[in-house]
GROMACS .gro file of C-alpha atoms in nm:
model
  288
    1UNK     CA    1   6.678  13.425  13.569
    2UNK     CA    2   6.703  13.047  13.607
    3UNK     CA    3   6.678  12.811  13.903
    4UNK     CA    4   6.943  12.544  13.967
    5UNK     CA    5   6.977  12.273  14.229
    6UNK     CA    6   7.331  12.143  14.280
    7UNK     CA    7   7.382  11.809  14.454
    8UNK     CA    8   7.704  11.625  14.539
    9UNK     CA    9   7.690  11.272  14.398
   10UNK     CA   10   7.943  11.010  14.294
   11UNK     CA   11   8.096  10.667  14.342
   12UNK     CA   12   8.260  10.773  14.671
   13UNK     CA   13   7.970  10.968  14.823
   14UNK     CA   14   7.663  10.776  14.709
   15UNK     CA   15   7.319  10.904  14.621
   16UNK     CA   16   7.167  11.017  14.950
   17UNK     CA   17   7.174  11.383  14.853
   18UNK     CA   18   7.052  11.296  14.502
   19UNK     CA   19   6.754  11.101  14.637
   20UNK     CA   20   6.674  11.392  14.867
   21UNK     CA   21   6.702  11.637  14.579
   22UNK     CA   22   6.466  11.436  14.360
   23UNK     CA   23   6.214  11.420  14.645
   24UNK     CA   24   6.223  11.798  14.687
   25UNK     CA   25   6.205  11.866  14.312
   26UNK     CA   26   5.903  11.637  14.276
   27UNK     CA   27   5.736  11.820  14.565
   28UNK     CA   28   5.790  12.151  14.383
   29UNK     CA   29   5.564  12.029  14.104
   30UNK     CA   30   5.595  12.201  13.768
   31UNK     CA   31   5.861  12.450  13.876
   32UNK     CA   32   6.126  12.493  13.605
   33UNK     CA   33   6.445  12.373  13.773
   34UNK     CA   34   6.769  12.218  13.651
   35UNK     CA   35   6.941  11.960  13.870
   36UNK     CA   36   7.321  11.974  13.857
   37UNK     CA   37   7.498  11.650  13.958
   38UNK     CA   38   7.870  11.608  14.012
   39UNK     CA   39   7.840  11.283  13.817
   40UNK     CA   40   7.728  11.242  13.456
   41UNK     CA   41   7.601  10.887  13.502
   42UNK     CA   42   7.327  10.965  13.754
   43UNK     CA   43   7.237  11.288  13.573
   44UNK     CA   44   7.144  11.074  13.272
   45UNK     CA   45   6.914  10.865  13.496
   46UNK     CA   46   6.741  11.156  13.669
   47UNK     CA   47   6.431  11.138  13.451
   48UNK     CA   48   6.354  10.798  13.606
   49UNK     CA   49   6.335  10.979  13.943
   50UNK     CA   50   6.082  11.234  13.820
   51UNK     CA   51   6.337  11.505  13.739
   52UNK     CA   52   6.289  11.648  13.391
   53UNK     CA   53   6.615  11.842  13.358
   54UNK     CA   54   6.951  11.725  13.490
   55UNK     CA   55   7.307  11.806  13.388
   56UNK     CA   56   7.634  11.645  13.493
   57UNK     CA   57   7.927  11.870  13.578
   58UNK     CA   58   8.290  11.780  13.651
   59UNK     CA   59   8.323  11.974  13.974
   60UNK     CA   60   8.140  12.222  14.194
   61UNK     CA   61   8.382  12.492  14.075
   62UNK     CA   62   8.233  12.461  13.725
   63UNK     CA   63   7.885  12.581  13.825
   64UNK     CA   64   7.954  12.932  13.683
   65UNK     CA   65   8.010  12.772  13.340
   66UNK     CA   66   7.639  12.685  13.338
   67UNK     CA   67   7.476  12.947  13.559
   68UNK     CA   68   7.505  13.324  13.520
   69UNK     CA   69   7.519  13.599  13.777
   70UNK     CA   70   7.174  13.660  13.923
   71UNK     CA   71   7.040  13.306  13.881
   72UNK     CA   72   6.898  13.120  14.181
   73UNK     CA   73   7.053  12.819  14.352
   74UNK     CA   74   6.958  12.541  14.594
   75UNK     CA   75   7.288  12.393  14.711
   76UNK     CA   76   7.328  12.050  14.875
   77UNK     CA   77   7.696  11.969  14.923
   78UNK     CA   78   7.973  11.988  15.180
   79UNK     CA   79   8.243  12.037  14.912
   80UNK     CA   80   8.258  12.415  14.926
   81UNK     CA   81   8.486  12.601  15.167
   82UNK     CA   82   8.371  12.927  15.336
   83UNK     CA   83   8.526  13.146  15.067
   84UNK     CA   84   8.354  12.951  14.789
   85UNK     CA   85   8.020  12.968  14.971
   86UNK     CA   86   8.055  13.344  15.013
   87UNK     CA   87   8.128  13.376  14.640
   88UNK     CA   88   7.812  13.178  14.564
   89UNK     CA   89   7.601  13.399  14.791
   90UNK     CA   90   7.724  13.698  14.593
   91UNK     CA   91   7.690  13.526  14.255
   92UNK     CA   92   7.331  13.405  14.292
   93UNK     CA   93   7.037  13.636  14.357
   94UNK     CA   94   6.893  13.371  14.592
   95UNK     CA   95   7.110  13.107  14.758
   96UNK     CA   96   6.950  12.829  14.964
   97UNK     CA   97   7.177  12.578  15.133
   98UNK     CA   98   7.083  12.233  15.268
   99UNK     CA   99   7.286  12.125  15.570
  100UNK     CA  100   7.293  11.814  15.789
  101UNK     CA  101   7.549  11.954  16.035
  102UNK     CA  102   7.419  12.022  16.386
  103UNK     CA  103   7.690  12.280  16.457
  104UNK     CA  104   7.620  12.477  16.136
  105UNK     CA  105   7.484  12.831  16.127
  106UNK     CA  106   7.300  13.037  15.869
  107UNK     CA  107   7.519  13.299  15.708
  108UNK     CA  108   7.408  13.638  15.588
  109UNK     CA  109   7.282  13.627  15.231
  110UNK     CA  110   7.155  13.271  15.238
  111UNK     CA  111   6.857  13.065  15.348
  112UNK     CA  112   6.894  12.724  15.508
  113UNK     CA  113   6.719  12.387  15.530
  114UNK     CA  114   6.829  12.186  15.833
  115UNK     CA  115   6.697  11.909  16.062
  116UNK     CA  116   6.849  12.088  16.363
  117UNK     CA  117   6.842  12.465  16.321
  118UNK     CA  118   6.551  12.707  16.338
  119UNK     CA  119   6.493  13.079  16.304
  120UNK     CA  120   6.443  13.344  16.039
  121UNK     CA  121   6.523  13.216  15.691
  122UNK     CA  122   6.556  12.856  15.810
  123UNK     CA  123   6.328  12.561  15.732
  124UNK     CA  124   6.357  12.294  16.004
  125UNK     CA  125   6.274  11.973  15.820
  126UNK     CA  126   6.396  11.664  15.635
  127UNK     CA  127   6.271  11.545  15.298
  128UNK     CA  128   6.094  11.210  15.257
  129UNK     CA  129   5.865  11.142  14.963
  130UNK     CA  130   5.493  11.104  15.036
  131UNK     CA  131   5.489  10.754  14.883
  132UNK     CA  132   5.685  10.614  15.179
  133UNK     CA  133   5.407  10.714  15.417
  134UNK     CA  134   5.151  10.507  15.226
  135UNK     CA  135   5.065  10.168  15.385
  136UNK     CA  136   5.224   9.876  15.205
  137UNK     CA  137   5.237   9.506  15.295
  138UNK     CA  138   5.569   9.416  15.454
  139UNK     CA  139   5.671   9.076  15.323
  140UNK     CA  140   6.048   9.106  15.371
  141UNK     CA  141   6.158   9.020  15.725
  142UNK     CA  142   6.505   9.180  15.710
  143UNK     CA  143   6.680   9.361  15.427
  144UNK     CA  144   7.028   9.506  15.402
  145UNK     CA  145   7.109   9.813  15.196
  146UNK     CA  146   7.470   9.908  15.251
  147UNK     CA  147   7.438  10.211  15.026
  148UNK     CA  148   7.465  10.314  14.662
  149UNK     CA  149   7.844  10.336  14.679
  150UNK     CA  150   8.103  10.086  14.801
  151UNK     CA  151   8.430  10.182  14.633
  152UNK     CA  152   8.639  10.000  14.895
  153UNK     CA  153   8.409   9.694  14.894
  154UNK     CA  154   8.341   9.725  15.265
  155UNK     CA  155   8.020   9.528  15.229
  156UNK     CA  156   8.224   9.228  15.118
  157UNK     CA  157   8.489   9.283  15.384
  158UNK     CA  158   8.222   9.274  15.655
  159UNK     CA  159   7.990   9.000  15.531
  160UNK     CA  160   8.008   8.829  15.869
  161UNK     CA  161   7.833   9.135  16.012
  162UNK     CA  162   7.495   9.022  15.875
  163UNK     CA  163   7.565   8.657  15.779
  164UNK     CA  164   7.347   8.496  16.049
  165UNK     CA  165   7.049   8.714  15.959
  166UNK     CA  166   7.027   8.595  15.597
  167UNK     CA  167   6.879   8.928  15.483
  168UNK     CA  168   6.752   9.029  15.142
  169UNK     CA  169   7.019   9.243  14.977
  170UNK     CA  170   6.939   9.567  14.799
  171UNK     CA  171   7.212   9.635  14.542
  172UNK     CA  172   7.351   9.986  14.499
  173UNK     CA  173   7.407  10.209  14.198
  174UNK     CA  174   7.785  10.257  14.195
  175UNK     CA  175   7.891   9.893  14.243
  176UNK     CA  176   8.149   9.738  14.008
  177UNK     CA  177   8.010   9.485  13.761
  178UNK     CA  178   8.214   9.194  13.897
  179UNK     CA  179   8.131   9.303  14.251
  180UNK     CA  180   7.759   9.302  14.178
  181UNK     CA  181   7.783   8.952  14.033
  182UNK     CA  182   7.965   8.824  14.341
  183UNK     CA  183   7.699   8.976  14.569
  184UNK     CA  184   7.418   8.822  14.366
  185UNK     CA  185   7.574   8.481  14.424
  186UNK     CA  186   7.629   8.547  14.795
  187UNK     CA  187   7.272   8.664  14.850
  188UNK     CA  188   7.008   8.438  14.691
  189UNK     CA  189   6.745   8.698  14.779
  190UNK     CA  190   6.878   9.013  14.619
  191UNK     CA  191   6.712   9.310  14.453
  192UNK     CA  192   6.830   9.527  14.167
  193UNK     CA  193   6.881   9.903  14.192
  194UNK     CA  194   6.542   9.965  14.030
  195UNK     CA  195   6.365   9.777  14.312
  196UNK     CA  196   6.484  10.019  14.582
  197UNK     CA  197   6.143  10.173  14.661
  198UNK     CA  198   5.970   9.836  14.695
  199UNK     CA  199   6.243   9.693  14.918
  200UNK     CA  200   6.238   9.992  15.152
  201UNK     CA  201   5.858   9.991  15.176
  202UNK     CA  202   5.819   9.614  15.211
  203UNK     CA  203   6.091   9.550  15.472
  204UNK     CA  204   5.994   9.503  15.835
  205UNK     CA  205   6.355   9.571  15.940
  206UNK     CA  206   6.599   9.763  15.720
  207UNK     CA  207   6.968   9.757  15.809
  208UNK     CA  208   7.138  10.034  15.615
  209UNK     CA  209   7.430  10.276  15.600
  210UNK     CA  210   7.220  10.516  15.392
  211UNK     CA  211   7.076  10.806  15.597
  212UNK     CA  212   6.804  10.872  15.339
  213UNK     CA  213   6.699  10.507  15.341
  214UNK     CA  214   6.673  10.523  15.722
  215UNK     CA  215   6.426  10.812  15.700
  216UNK     CA  216   6.224  10.649  15.423
  217UNK     CA  217   6.209  10.320  15.611
  218UNK     CA  218   6.091  10.493  15.929
  219UNK     CA  219   5.826  10.680  15.730
  220UNK     CA  220   5.698  10.349  15.593
  221UNK     CA  221   5.637  10.221  15.945
  222UNK     CA  222   5.937   9.986  15.953
  223UNK     CA  223   6.218   9.956  16.206
  224UNK     CA  224   6.541  10.082  16.049
  225UNK     CA  225   6.885  10.019  16.196
  226UNK     CA  226   7.154  10.265  16.094
  227UNK     CA  227   7.511  10.154  16.027
  228UNK     CA  228   7.752  10.445  16.060
  229UNK     CA  229   8.026  10.401  15.801
  230UNK     CA  230   8.375  10.519  15.891
  231UNK     CA  231   8.415  10.680  15.548
  232UNK     CA  232   8.090  10.881  15.562
  233UNK     CA  233   7.991  11.183  15.774
  234UNK     CA  234   7.808  11.120  16.102
  235UNK     CA  235   7.612  11.448  16.081
  236UNK     CA  236   7.269  11.286  16.112
  237UNK     CA  237   7.354  11.060  16.407
  238UNK     CA  238   7.217  11.306  16.669
  239UNK     CA  239   6.897  11.341  16.466
  240UNK     CA  240   6.857  10.963  16.441
  241UNK     CA  241   6.918  10.932  16.814
  242UNK     CA  242   6.637  11.181  16.875
  243UNK     CA  243   6.408  10.949  16.675
  244UNK     CA  244   6.527  10.649  16.883
  245UNK     CA  245   6.679  10.482  16.577
  246UNK     CA  246   6.942  10.223  16.679
  247UNK     CA  247   7.293  10.290  16.548
  248UNK     CA  248   7.573  10.040  16.492
  249UNK     CA  249   7.937  10.150  16.468
  250UNK     CA  250   8.235   9.970  16.314
  251UNK     CA  251   8.027   9.673  16.194
  252UNK     CA  252   8.003   9.534  16.547
  253UNK     CA  253   7.811   9.212  16.503
  254UNK     CA  254   7.730   9.171  16.873
  255UNK     CA  255   7.576   9.518  16.884
  256UNK     CA  256   7.365   9.445  16.576
  257UNK     CA  257   7.242   9.112  16.711
  258UNK     CA  258   7.145   9.272  17.043
  259UNK     CA  259   6.945   9.536  16.855
  260UNK     CA  260   6.773   9.275  16.637
  261UNK     CA  261   6.671   9.070  16.941
  262UNK     CA  262   6.509   9.372  17.106
  263UNK     CA  263   6.398   9.569  16.801
  264UNK     CA  264   6.027   9.495  16.843
  265UNK     CA  265   6.038   9.657  17.187
  266UNK     CA  266   6.214   9.965  17.055
  267UNK     CA  267   6.002  10.280  17.075
  268UNK     CA  268   6.075  10.449  16.742
  269UNK     CA  269   5.942  10.801  16.696
  270UNK     CA  270   5.715  10.861  16.399
  271UNK     CA  271   5.864  11.027  16.093
  272UNK     CA  272   5.726  11.376  16.033
  273UNK     CA  273   5.575  11.433  15.690
  274UNK     CA  274   5.753  11.762  15.617
  275UNK     CA  275   5.854  11.759  15.249
  276UNK     CA  276   5.568  11.989  15.153
  277UNK     CA  277   5.689  12.225  15.425
  278UNK     CA  278   6.024  12.238  15.244
  279UNK     CA  279   5.853  12.293  14.909
  280UNK     CA  280   5.645  12.581  15.049
  281UNK     CA  281   5.956  12.736  15.207
  282UNK     CA  282   6.141  12.715  14.875
  283UNK     CA  283   5.857  12.864  14.676
  284UNK     CA  284   5.828  13.156  14.918
  285UNK     CA  285   6.204  13.214  14.938
  286UNK     CA  286   6.250  13.187  14.560
  287UNK     CA  287   5.937  13.394  14.486
  288UNK     CA  288   5.794  13.116  14.268
   0.00000   0.00000   0.00000
């Protein structure tokens, strides 16, 4: 009986779920687990994120080609329809789903990890690695991390959104080669994909469309500003609002500038250190 962790990744959905998965897997310690990514490229890089075993698969429907009936699964994706989810609950001996949707509900035959829901078989928490809670000198005034994916080049289309701020730019993982080169020229202070952790931890203000980066920035004691992309789900917006994290919609420059001017007076809530809570819940649920 094997343990798998499936995560939806790719050049149109980014790496937020992947970063979360790696955080949870690291927290599980030496548990034998295989990470399944819906992208071969990031699966090949998983070892650099502390994940020993990762496999790329073409589509979520191909999971049964790797797993067998009775295996265990942690599932982090919104790709599956209700019928597919019910099939998975019957296929796996233990099925644990991670959900960011406030209006979700735990189904029979599954356990759930959610920032909103509570009750039997539910872990109410979000995953942020312990390293982001460690004090680190903040020597970057403002940084901008659009996200790991930008297939439509929206960052370029909305450069005026952050032009006056002259931020450091954190480059993403799924950018086109020519696109990356253009951005390097546009932003004299830019950082490669491998510098992500340092940029998040060293930034006083992080402007980002990445939900996971928002949580990591808040944990580090910074003041994140979340940019809600039109092409990405807004599931975590209510959670961010509960933490008093400012949110900008539709790349409204005036809204961003107003937030920046008043950001030091903003009463952000502290990020809860709850990743070990998730790890303990998983170990108990999976009988590890």
